[in-house]
JSON list of C-alpha atoms in Angstrom, two decimals:
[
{"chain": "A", "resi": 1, "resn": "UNK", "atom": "CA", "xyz": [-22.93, -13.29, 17.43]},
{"chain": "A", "resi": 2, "resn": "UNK", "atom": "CA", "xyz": [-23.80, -16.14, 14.77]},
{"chain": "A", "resi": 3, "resn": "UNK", "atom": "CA", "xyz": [-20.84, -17.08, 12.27]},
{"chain": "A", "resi": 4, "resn": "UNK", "atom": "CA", "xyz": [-20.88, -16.27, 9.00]},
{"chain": "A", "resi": 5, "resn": "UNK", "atom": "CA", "xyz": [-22.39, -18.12, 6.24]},
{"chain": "A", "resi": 6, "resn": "UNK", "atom": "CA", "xyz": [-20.99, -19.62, 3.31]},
{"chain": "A", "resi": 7, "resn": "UNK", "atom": "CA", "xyz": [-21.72, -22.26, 0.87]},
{"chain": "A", "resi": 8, "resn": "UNK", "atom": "CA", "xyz": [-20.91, -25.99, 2.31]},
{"chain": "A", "resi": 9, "resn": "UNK", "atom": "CA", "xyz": [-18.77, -26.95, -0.85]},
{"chain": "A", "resi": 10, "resn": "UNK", "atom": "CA", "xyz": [-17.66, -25.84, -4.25]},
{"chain": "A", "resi": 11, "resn": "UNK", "atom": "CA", "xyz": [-15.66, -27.52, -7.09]},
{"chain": "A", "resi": 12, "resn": "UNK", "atom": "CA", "xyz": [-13.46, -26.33, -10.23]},
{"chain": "A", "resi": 13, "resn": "UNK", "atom": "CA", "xyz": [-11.32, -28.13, -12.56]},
{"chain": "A", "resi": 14, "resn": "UNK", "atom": "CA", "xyz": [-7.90, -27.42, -12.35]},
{"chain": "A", "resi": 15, "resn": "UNK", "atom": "CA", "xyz": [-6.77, -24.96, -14.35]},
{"chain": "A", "resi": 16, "resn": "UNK", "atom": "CA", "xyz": [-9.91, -22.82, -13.76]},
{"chain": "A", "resi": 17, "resn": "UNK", "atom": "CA", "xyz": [-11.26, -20.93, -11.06]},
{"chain": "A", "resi": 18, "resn": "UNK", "atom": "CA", "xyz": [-13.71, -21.42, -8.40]},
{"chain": "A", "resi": 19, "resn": "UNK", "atom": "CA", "xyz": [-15.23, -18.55, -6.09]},
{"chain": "A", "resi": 20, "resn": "UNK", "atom": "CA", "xyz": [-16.64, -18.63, -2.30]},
{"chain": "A", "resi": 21, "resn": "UNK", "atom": "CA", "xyz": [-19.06, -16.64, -0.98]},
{"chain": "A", "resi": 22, "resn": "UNK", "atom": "CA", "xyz": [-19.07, -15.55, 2.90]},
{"chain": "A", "resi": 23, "resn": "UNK", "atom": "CA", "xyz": [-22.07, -13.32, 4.08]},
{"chain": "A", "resi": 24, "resn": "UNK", "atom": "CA", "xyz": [-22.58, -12.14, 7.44]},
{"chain": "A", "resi": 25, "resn": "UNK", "atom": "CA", "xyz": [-24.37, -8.31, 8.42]},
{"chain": "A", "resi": 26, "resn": "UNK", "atom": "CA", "xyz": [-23.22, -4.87, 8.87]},
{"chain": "A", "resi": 27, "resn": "UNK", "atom": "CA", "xyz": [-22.29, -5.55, 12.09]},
{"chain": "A", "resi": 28, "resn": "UNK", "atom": "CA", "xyz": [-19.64, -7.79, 11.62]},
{"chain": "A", "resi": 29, "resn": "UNK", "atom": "CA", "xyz": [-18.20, -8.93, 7.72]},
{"chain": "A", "resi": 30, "resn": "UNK", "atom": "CA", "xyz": [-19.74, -5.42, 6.54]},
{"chain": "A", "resi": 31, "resn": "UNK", "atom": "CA", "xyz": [-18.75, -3.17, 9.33]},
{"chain": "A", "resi": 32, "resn": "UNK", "atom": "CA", "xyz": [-15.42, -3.84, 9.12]},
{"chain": "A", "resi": 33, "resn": "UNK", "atom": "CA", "xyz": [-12.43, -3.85, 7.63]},
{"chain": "A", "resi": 34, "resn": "UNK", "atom": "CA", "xyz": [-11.07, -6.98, 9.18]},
{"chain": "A", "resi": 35, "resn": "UNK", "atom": "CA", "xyz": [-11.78, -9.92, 6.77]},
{"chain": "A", "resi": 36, "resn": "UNK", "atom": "CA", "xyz": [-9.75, -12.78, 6.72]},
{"chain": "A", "resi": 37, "resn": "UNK", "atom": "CA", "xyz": [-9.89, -16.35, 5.03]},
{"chain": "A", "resi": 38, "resn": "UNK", "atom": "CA", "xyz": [-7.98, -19.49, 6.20]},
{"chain": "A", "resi": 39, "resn": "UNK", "atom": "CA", "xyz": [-7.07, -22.56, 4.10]},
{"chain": "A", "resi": 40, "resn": "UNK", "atom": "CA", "xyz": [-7.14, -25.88, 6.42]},
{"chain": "A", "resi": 41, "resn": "UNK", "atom": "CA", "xyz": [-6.27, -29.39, 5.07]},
{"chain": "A", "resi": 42, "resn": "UNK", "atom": "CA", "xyz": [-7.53, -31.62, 7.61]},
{"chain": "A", "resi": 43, "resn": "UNK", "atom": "CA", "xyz": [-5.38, -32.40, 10.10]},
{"chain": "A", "resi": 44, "resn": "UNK", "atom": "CA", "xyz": [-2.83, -29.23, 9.55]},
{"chain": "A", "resi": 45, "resn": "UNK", "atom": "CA", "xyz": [-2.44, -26.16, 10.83]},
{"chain": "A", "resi": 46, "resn": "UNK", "atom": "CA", "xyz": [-4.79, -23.45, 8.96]},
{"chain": "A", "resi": 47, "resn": "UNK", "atom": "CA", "xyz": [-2.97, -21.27, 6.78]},
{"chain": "A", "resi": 48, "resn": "UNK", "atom": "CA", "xyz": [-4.27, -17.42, 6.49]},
{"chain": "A", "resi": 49, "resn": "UNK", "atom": "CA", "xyz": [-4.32, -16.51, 2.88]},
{"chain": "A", "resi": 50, "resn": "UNK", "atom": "CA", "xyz": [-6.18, -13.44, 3.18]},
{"chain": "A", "resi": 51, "resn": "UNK", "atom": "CA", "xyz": [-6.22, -10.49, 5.56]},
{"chain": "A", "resi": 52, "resn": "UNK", "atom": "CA", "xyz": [-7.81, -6.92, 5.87]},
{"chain": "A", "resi": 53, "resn": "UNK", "atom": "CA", "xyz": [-10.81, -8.05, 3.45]},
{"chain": "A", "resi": 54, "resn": "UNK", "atom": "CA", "xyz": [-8.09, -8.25, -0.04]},
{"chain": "A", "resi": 55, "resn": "UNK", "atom": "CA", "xyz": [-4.33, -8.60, 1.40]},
{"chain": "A", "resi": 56, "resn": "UNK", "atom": "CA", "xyz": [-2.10, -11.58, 0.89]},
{"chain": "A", "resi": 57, "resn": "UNK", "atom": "CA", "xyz": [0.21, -12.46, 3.25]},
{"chain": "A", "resi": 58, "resn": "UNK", "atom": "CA", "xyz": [3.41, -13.06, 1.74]},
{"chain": "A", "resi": 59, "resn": "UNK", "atom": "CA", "xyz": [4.02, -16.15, 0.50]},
{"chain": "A", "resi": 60, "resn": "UNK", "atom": "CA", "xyz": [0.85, -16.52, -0.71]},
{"chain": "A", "resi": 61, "resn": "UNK", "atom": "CA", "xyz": [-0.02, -17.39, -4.44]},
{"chain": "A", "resi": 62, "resn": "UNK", "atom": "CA", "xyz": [-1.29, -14.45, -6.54]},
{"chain": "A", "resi": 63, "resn": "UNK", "atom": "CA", "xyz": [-4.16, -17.06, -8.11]},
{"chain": "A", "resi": 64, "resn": "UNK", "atom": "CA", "xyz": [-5.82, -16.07, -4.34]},
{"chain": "A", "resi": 65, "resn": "UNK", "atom": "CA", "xyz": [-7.73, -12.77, -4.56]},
{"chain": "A", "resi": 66, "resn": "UNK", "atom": "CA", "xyz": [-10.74, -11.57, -2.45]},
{"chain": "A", "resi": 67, "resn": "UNK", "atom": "CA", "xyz": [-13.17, -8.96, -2.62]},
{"chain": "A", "resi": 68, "resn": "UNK", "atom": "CA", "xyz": [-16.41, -7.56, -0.64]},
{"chain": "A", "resi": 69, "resn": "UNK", "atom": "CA", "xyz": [-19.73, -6.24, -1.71]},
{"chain": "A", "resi": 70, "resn": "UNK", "atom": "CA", "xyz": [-21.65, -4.94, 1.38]},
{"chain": "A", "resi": 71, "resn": "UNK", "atom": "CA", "xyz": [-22.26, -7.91, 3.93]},
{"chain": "A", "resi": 72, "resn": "UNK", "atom": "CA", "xyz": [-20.65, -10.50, 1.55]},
{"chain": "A", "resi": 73, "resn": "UNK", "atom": "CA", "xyz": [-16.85, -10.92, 1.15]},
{"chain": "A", "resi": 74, "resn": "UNK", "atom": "CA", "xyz": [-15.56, -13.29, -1.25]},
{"chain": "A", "resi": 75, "resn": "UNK", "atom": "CA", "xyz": [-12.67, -15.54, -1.93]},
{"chain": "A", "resi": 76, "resn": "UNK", "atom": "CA", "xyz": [-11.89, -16.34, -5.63]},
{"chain": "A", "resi": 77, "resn": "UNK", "atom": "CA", "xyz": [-8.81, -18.95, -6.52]},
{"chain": "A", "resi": 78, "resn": "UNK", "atom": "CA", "xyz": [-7.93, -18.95, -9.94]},
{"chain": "A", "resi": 79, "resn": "UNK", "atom": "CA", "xyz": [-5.67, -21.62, -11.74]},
{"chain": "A", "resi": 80, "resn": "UNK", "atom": "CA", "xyz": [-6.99, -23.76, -9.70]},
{"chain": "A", "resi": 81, "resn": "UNK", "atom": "CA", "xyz": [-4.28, -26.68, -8.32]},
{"chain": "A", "resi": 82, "resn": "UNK", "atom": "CA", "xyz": [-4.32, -30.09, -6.65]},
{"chain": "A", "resi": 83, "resn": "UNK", "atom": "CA", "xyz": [-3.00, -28.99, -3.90]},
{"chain": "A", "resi": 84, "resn": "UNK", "atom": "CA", "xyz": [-5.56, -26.07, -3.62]},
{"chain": "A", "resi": 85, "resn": "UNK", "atom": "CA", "xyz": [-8.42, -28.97, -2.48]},
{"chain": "A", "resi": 86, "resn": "UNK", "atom": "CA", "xyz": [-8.91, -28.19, 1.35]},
{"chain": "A", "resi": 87, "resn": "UNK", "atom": "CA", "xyz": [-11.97, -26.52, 3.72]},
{"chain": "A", "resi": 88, "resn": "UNK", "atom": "CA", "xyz": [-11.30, -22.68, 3.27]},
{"chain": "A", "resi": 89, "resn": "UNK", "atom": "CA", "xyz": [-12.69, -20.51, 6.23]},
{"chain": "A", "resi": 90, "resn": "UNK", "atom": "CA", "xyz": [-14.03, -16.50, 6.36]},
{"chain": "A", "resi": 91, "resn": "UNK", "atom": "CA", "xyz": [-13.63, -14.57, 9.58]},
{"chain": "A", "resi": 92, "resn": "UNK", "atom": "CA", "xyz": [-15.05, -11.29, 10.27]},
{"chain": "A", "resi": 93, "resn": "UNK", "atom": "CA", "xyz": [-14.32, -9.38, 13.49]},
{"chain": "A", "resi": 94, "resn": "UNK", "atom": "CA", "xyz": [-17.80, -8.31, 14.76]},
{"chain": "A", "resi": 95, "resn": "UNK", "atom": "CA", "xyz": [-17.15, -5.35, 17.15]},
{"chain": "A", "resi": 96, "resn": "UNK", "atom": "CA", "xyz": [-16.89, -4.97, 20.94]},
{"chain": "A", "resi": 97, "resn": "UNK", "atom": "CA", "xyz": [-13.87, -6.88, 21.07]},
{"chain": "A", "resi": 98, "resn": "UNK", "atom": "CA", "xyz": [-14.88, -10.05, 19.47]},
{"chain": "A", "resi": 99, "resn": "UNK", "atom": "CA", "xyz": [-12.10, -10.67, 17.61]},
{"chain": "A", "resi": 100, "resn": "UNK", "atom": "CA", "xyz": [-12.95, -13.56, 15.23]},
{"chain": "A", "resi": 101, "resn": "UNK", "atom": "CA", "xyz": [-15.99, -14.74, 13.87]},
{"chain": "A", "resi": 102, "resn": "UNK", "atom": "CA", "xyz": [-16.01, -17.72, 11.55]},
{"chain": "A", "resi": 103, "resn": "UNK", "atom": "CA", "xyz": [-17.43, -18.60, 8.81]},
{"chain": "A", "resi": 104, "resn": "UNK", "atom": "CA", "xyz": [-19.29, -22.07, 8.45]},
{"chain": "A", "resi": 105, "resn": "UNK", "atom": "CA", "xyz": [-16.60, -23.53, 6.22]},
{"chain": "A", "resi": 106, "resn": "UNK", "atom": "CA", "xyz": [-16.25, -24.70, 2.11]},
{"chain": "A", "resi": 107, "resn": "UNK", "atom": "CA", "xyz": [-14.90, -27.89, 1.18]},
{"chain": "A", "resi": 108, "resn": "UNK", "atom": "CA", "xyz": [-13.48, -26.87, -2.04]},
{"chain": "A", "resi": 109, "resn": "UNK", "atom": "CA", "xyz": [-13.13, -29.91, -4.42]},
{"chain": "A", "resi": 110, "resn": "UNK", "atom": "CA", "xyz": [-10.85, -29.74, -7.68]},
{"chain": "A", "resi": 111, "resn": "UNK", "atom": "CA", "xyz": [-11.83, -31.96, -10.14]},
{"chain": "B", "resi": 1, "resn": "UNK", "atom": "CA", "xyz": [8.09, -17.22, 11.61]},
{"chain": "B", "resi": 2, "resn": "UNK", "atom": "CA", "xyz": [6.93, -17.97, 15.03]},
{"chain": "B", "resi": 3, "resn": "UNK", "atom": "CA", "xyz": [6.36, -21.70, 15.62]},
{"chain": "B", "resi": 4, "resn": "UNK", "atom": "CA", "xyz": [3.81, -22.41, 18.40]},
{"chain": "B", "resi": 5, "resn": "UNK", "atom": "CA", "xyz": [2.71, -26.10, 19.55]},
{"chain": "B", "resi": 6, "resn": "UNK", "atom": "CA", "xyz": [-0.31, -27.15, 21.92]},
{"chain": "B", "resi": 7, "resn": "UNK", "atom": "CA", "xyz": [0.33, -29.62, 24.77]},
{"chain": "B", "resi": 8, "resn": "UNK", "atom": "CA", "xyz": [-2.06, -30.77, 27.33]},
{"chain": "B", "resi": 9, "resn": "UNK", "atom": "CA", "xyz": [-4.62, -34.11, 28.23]},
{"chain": "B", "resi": 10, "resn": "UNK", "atom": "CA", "xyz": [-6.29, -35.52, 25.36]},
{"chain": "B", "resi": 11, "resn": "UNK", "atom": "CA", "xyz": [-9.20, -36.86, 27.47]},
{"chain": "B", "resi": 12, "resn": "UNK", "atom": "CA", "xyz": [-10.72, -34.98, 30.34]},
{"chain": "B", "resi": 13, "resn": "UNK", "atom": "CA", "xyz": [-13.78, -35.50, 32.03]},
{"chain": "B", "resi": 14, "resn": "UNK", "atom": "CA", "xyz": [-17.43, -33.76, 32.21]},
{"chain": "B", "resi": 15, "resn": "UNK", "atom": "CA", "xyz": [-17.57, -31.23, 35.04]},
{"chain": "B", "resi": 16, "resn": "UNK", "atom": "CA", "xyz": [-14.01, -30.95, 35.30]},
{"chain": "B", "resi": 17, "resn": "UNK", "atom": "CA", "xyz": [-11.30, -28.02, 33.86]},
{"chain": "B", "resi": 18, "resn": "UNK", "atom": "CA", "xyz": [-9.25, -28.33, 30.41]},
{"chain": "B", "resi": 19, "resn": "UNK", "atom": "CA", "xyz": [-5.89, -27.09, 30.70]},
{"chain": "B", "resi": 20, "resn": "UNK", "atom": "CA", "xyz": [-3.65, -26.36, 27.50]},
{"chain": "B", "resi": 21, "resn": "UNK", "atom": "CA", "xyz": [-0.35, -24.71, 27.12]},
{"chain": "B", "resi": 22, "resn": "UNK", "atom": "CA", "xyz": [1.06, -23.58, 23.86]},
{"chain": "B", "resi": 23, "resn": "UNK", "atom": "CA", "xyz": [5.07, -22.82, 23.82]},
{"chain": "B", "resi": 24, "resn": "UNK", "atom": "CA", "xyz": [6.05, -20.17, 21.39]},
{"chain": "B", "resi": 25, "resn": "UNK", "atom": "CA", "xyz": [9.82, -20.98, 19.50]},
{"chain": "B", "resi": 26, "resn": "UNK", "atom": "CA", "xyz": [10.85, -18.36, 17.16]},
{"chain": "B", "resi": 27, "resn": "UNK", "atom": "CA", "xyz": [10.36, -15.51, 19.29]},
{"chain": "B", "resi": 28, "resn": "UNK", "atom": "CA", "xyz": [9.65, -13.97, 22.19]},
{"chain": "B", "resi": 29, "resn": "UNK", "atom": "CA", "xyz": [6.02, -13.93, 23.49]},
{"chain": "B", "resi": 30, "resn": "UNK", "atom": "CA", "xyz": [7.18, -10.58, 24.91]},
{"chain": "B", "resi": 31, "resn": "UNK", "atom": "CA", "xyz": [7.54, -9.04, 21.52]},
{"chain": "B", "resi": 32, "resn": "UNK", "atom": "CA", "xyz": [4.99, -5.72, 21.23]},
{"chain": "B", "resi": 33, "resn": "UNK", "atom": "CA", "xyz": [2.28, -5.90, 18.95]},
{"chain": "B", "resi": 34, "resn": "UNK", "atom": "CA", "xyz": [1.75, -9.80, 19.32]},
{"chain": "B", "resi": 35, "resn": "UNK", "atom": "CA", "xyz": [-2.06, -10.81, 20.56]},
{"chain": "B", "resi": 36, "resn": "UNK", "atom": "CA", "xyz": [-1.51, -14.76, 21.42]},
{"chain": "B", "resi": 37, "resn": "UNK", "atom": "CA", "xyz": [-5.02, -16.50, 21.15]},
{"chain": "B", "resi": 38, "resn": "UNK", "atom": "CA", "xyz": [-6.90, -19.99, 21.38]},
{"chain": "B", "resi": 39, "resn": "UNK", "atom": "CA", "xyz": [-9.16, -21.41, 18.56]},
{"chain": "B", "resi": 40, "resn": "UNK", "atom": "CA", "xyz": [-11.21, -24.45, 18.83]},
{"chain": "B", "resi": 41, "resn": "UNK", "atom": "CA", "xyz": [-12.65, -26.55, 15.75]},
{"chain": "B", "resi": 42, "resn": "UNK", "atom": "CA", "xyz": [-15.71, -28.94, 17.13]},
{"chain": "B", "resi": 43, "resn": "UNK", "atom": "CA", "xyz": [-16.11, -32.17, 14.92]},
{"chain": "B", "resi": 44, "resn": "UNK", "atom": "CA", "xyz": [-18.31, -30.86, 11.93]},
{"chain": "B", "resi": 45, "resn": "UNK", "atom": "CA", "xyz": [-18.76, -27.62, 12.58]},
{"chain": "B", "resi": 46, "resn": "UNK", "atom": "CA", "xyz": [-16.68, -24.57, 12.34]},
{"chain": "B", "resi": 47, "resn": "UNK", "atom": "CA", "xyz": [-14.33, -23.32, 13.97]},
{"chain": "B", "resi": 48, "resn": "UNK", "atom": "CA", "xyz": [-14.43, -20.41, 17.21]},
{"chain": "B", "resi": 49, "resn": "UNK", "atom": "CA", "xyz": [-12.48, -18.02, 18.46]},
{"chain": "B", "resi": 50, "resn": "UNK", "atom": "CA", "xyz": [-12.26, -18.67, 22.06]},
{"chain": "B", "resi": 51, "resn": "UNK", "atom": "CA", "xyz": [-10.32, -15.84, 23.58]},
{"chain": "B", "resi": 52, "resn": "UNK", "atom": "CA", "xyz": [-6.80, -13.55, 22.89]},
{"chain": "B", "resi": 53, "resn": "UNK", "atom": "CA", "xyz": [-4.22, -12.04, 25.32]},
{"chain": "B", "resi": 54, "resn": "UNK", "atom": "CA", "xyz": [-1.86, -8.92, 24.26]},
{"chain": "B", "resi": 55, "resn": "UNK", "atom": "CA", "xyz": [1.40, -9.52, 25.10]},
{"chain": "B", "resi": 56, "resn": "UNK", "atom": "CA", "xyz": [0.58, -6.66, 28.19]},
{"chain": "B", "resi": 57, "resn": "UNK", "atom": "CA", "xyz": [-1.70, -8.71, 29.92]},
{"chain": "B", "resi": 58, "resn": "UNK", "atom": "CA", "xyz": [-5.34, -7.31, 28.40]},
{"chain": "B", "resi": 59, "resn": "UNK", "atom": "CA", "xyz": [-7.38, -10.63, 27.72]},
{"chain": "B", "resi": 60, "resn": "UNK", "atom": "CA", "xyz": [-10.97, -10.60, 24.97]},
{"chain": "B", "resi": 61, "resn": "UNK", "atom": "CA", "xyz": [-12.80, -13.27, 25.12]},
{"chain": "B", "resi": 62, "resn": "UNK", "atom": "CA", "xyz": [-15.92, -14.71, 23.16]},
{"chain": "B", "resi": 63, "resn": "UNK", "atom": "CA", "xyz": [-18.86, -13.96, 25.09]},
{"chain": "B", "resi": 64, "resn": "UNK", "atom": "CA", "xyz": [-20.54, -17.42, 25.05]},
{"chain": "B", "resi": 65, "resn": "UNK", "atom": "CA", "xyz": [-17.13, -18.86, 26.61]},
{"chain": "B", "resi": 66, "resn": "UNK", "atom": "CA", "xyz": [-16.19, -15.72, 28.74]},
{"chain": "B", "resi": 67, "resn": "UNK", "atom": "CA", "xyz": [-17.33, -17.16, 31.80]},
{"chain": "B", "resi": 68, "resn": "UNK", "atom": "CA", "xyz": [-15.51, -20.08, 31.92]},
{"chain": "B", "resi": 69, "resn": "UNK", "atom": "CA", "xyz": [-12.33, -19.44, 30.05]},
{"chain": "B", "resi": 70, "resn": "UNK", "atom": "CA", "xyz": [-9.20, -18.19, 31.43]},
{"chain": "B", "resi": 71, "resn": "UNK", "atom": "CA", "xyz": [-5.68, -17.23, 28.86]},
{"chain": "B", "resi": 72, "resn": "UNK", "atom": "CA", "xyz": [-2.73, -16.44, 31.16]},
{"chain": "B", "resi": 73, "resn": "UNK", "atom": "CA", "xyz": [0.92, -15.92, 29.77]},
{"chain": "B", "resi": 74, "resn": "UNK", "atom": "CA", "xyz": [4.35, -17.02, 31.40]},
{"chain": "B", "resi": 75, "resn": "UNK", "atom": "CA", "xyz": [6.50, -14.99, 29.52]},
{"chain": "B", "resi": 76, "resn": "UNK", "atom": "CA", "xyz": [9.45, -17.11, 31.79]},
{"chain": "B", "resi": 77, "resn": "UNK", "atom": "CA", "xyz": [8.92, -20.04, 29.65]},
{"chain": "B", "resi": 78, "resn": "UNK", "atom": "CA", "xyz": [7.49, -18.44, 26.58]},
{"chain": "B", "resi": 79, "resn": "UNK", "atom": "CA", "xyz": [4.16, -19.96, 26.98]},
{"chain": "B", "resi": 80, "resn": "UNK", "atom": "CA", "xyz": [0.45, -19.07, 26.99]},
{"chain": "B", "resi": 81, "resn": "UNK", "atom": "CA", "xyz": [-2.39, -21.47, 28.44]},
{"chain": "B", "resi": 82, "resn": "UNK", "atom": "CA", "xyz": [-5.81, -21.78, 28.26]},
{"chain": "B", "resi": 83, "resn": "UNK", "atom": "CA", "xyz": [-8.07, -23.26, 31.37]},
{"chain": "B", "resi": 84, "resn": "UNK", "atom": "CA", "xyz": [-12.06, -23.72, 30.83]},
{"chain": "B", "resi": 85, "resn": "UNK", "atom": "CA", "xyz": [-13.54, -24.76, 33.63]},
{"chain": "B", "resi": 86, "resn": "UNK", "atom": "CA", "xyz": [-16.82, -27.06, 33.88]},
{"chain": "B", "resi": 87, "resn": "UNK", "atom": "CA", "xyz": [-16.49, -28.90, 30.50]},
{"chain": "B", "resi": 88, "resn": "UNK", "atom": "CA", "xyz": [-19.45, -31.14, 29.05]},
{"chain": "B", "resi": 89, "resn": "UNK", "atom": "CA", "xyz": [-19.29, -32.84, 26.09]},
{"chain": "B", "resi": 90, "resn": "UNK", "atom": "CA", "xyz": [-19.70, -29.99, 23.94]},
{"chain": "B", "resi": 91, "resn": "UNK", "atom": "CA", "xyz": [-16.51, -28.67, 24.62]},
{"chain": "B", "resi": 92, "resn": "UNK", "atom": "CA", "xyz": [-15.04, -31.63, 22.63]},
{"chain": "B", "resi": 93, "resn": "UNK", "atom": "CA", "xyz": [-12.43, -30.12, 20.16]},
{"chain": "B", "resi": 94, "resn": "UNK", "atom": "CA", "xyz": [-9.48, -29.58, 18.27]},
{"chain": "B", "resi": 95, "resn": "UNK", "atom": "CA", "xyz": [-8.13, -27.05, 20.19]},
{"chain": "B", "resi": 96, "resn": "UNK", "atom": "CA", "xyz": [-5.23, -24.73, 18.68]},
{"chain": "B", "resi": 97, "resn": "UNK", "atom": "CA", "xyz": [-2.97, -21.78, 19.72]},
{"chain": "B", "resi": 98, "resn": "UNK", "atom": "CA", "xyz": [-2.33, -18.76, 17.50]},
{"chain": "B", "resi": 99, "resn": "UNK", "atom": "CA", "xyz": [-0.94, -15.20, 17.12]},
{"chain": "B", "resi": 100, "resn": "UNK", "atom": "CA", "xyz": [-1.92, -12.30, 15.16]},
{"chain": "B", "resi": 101, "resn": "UNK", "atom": "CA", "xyz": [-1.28, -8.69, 15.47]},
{"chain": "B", "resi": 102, "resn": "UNK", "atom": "CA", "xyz": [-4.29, -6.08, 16.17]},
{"chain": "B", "resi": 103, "resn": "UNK", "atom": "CA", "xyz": [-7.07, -7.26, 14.32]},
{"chain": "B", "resi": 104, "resn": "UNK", "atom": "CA", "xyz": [-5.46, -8.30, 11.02]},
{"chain": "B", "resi": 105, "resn": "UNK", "atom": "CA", "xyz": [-5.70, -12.28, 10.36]},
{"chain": "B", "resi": 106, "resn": "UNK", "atom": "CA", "xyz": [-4.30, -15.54, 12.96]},
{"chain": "B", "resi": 107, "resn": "UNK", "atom": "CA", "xyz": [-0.76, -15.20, 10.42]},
{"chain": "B", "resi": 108, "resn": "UNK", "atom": "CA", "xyz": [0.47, -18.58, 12.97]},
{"chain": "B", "resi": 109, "resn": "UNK", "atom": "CA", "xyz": [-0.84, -21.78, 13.95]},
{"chain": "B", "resi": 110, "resn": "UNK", "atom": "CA", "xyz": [0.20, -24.56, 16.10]},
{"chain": "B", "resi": 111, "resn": "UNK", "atom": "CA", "xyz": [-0.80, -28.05, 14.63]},
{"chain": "B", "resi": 112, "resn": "UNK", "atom": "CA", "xyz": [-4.24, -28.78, 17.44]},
{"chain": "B", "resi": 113, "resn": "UNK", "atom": "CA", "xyz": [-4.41, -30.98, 19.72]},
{"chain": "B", "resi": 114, "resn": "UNK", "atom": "CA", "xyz": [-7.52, -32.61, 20.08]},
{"chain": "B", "resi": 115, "resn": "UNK", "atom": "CA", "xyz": [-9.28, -32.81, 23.59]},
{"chain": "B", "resi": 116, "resn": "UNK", "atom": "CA", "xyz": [-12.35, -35.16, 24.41]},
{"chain": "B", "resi": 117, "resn": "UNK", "atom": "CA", "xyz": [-14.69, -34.78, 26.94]},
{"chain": "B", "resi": 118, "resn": "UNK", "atom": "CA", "xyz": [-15.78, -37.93, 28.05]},
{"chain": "B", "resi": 119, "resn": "UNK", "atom": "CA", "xyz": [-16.45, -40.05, 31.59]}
]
């Protein structure tokens, strides 16, 4: 199985929002219900901020919200913060007992 | 919240077998529901899902590491480890333990511990 795809960076200022795109195939990302996206500030644990393609854990700020369109899931943060500037991570499970499949990772920059 | 936290050698050598160990605090790896897994995050790429184990004893692993990885839990000291046998240099990581239940997201992290494979 190959990971999933998704744009190497993206910026916003802060106050606004920013979007991220994660596309994989019907076999995995589109198959599925099982999307999840992961917030990692280098040298931290990753955080999950999304689960089951649009549900927040809680704890987890409102301004996160994702959605999916066929193979492509995507993870919108709106209002954006300082403290939102970190590599953000898709996951898909891809059938046959492969749990996880990444994504190739966004370095989100606020500006 | 569950707390977990990797321990292990930082440095192990080509040919030879990684061995981690994460200890779970918070909880009891026992607890039903609970898959307990291993992640590993390569310098600039990624990151992949190596393998899980259900708090039963059923292991999944990736197919591309299946044949060398081993997860085994010691629900005596409220641990889970990882072995993978014949590392090279590709197997250099940040390795980290997890949890998540059924097939919803990894909801806990430890912090990664980062192993090199080197001579």
């Amino acid at each position: 199985q190959s990971a999933l795809t998704q744009p190497p960076s993206a910026s916003g200022s802060l106050g606004q929002s920013v979007t991220i795109s994660c596309t994989g195939t019907s076999s995995d990302l589109g198959g599925y219900n099982y999307v999840s996206w992961y917030q990692h500030h280098p040298g931290k644990a990753p955080k999950l901020m999304i689960f089951e393609v649009t549900k927040r854990p809680s704890g987890v700020p409102d301004r996160f919200s994702a959605s999916r369109s066929g193979n492509t899931a995507s993870l919108t943060v709106s209002g954006l913060q300082a403290e939102d500037e970190a590599d953000y991570y898709c996951s898909s499970y891809a059938g046959s007992n492969i749990f996880y499949v990444f994504g190739t990772g966004t370095k989100v920059t606020v500006l | 919240q569950l707390q977990l936290q990797e321990s292990g050698p930082g440095l192990v050598k080509p040919s030879e077998t990684l061995s981690l160990t994460c200890t779970v605090s918070g909880g009891s790896i026992s607890s039903s529901n609970y898959y307990w897994a291993w992640i590993r995050h390569p310098p600039e790429k990624g990151f992949e899902w190596i393998g899980s184990i259900y708090y039963g004893g059923t292991t999944h692993y990736s197919p591309s590491l299946k044949s060398r990885a081993t997860i085994s839990v010691d629900t005596s000291k409220n641990q889970f480890s990882l072995k993978l046998t014949s590392v090279t240099a590709t197997d250099t990581a940040v390795y980290y333990c997890a949890c998540h239940v059924a097939l919803t997201g990894l909801d806990s992290w430890g912090q990664g511990t980062l192993v090199t494979v080197s001579s």
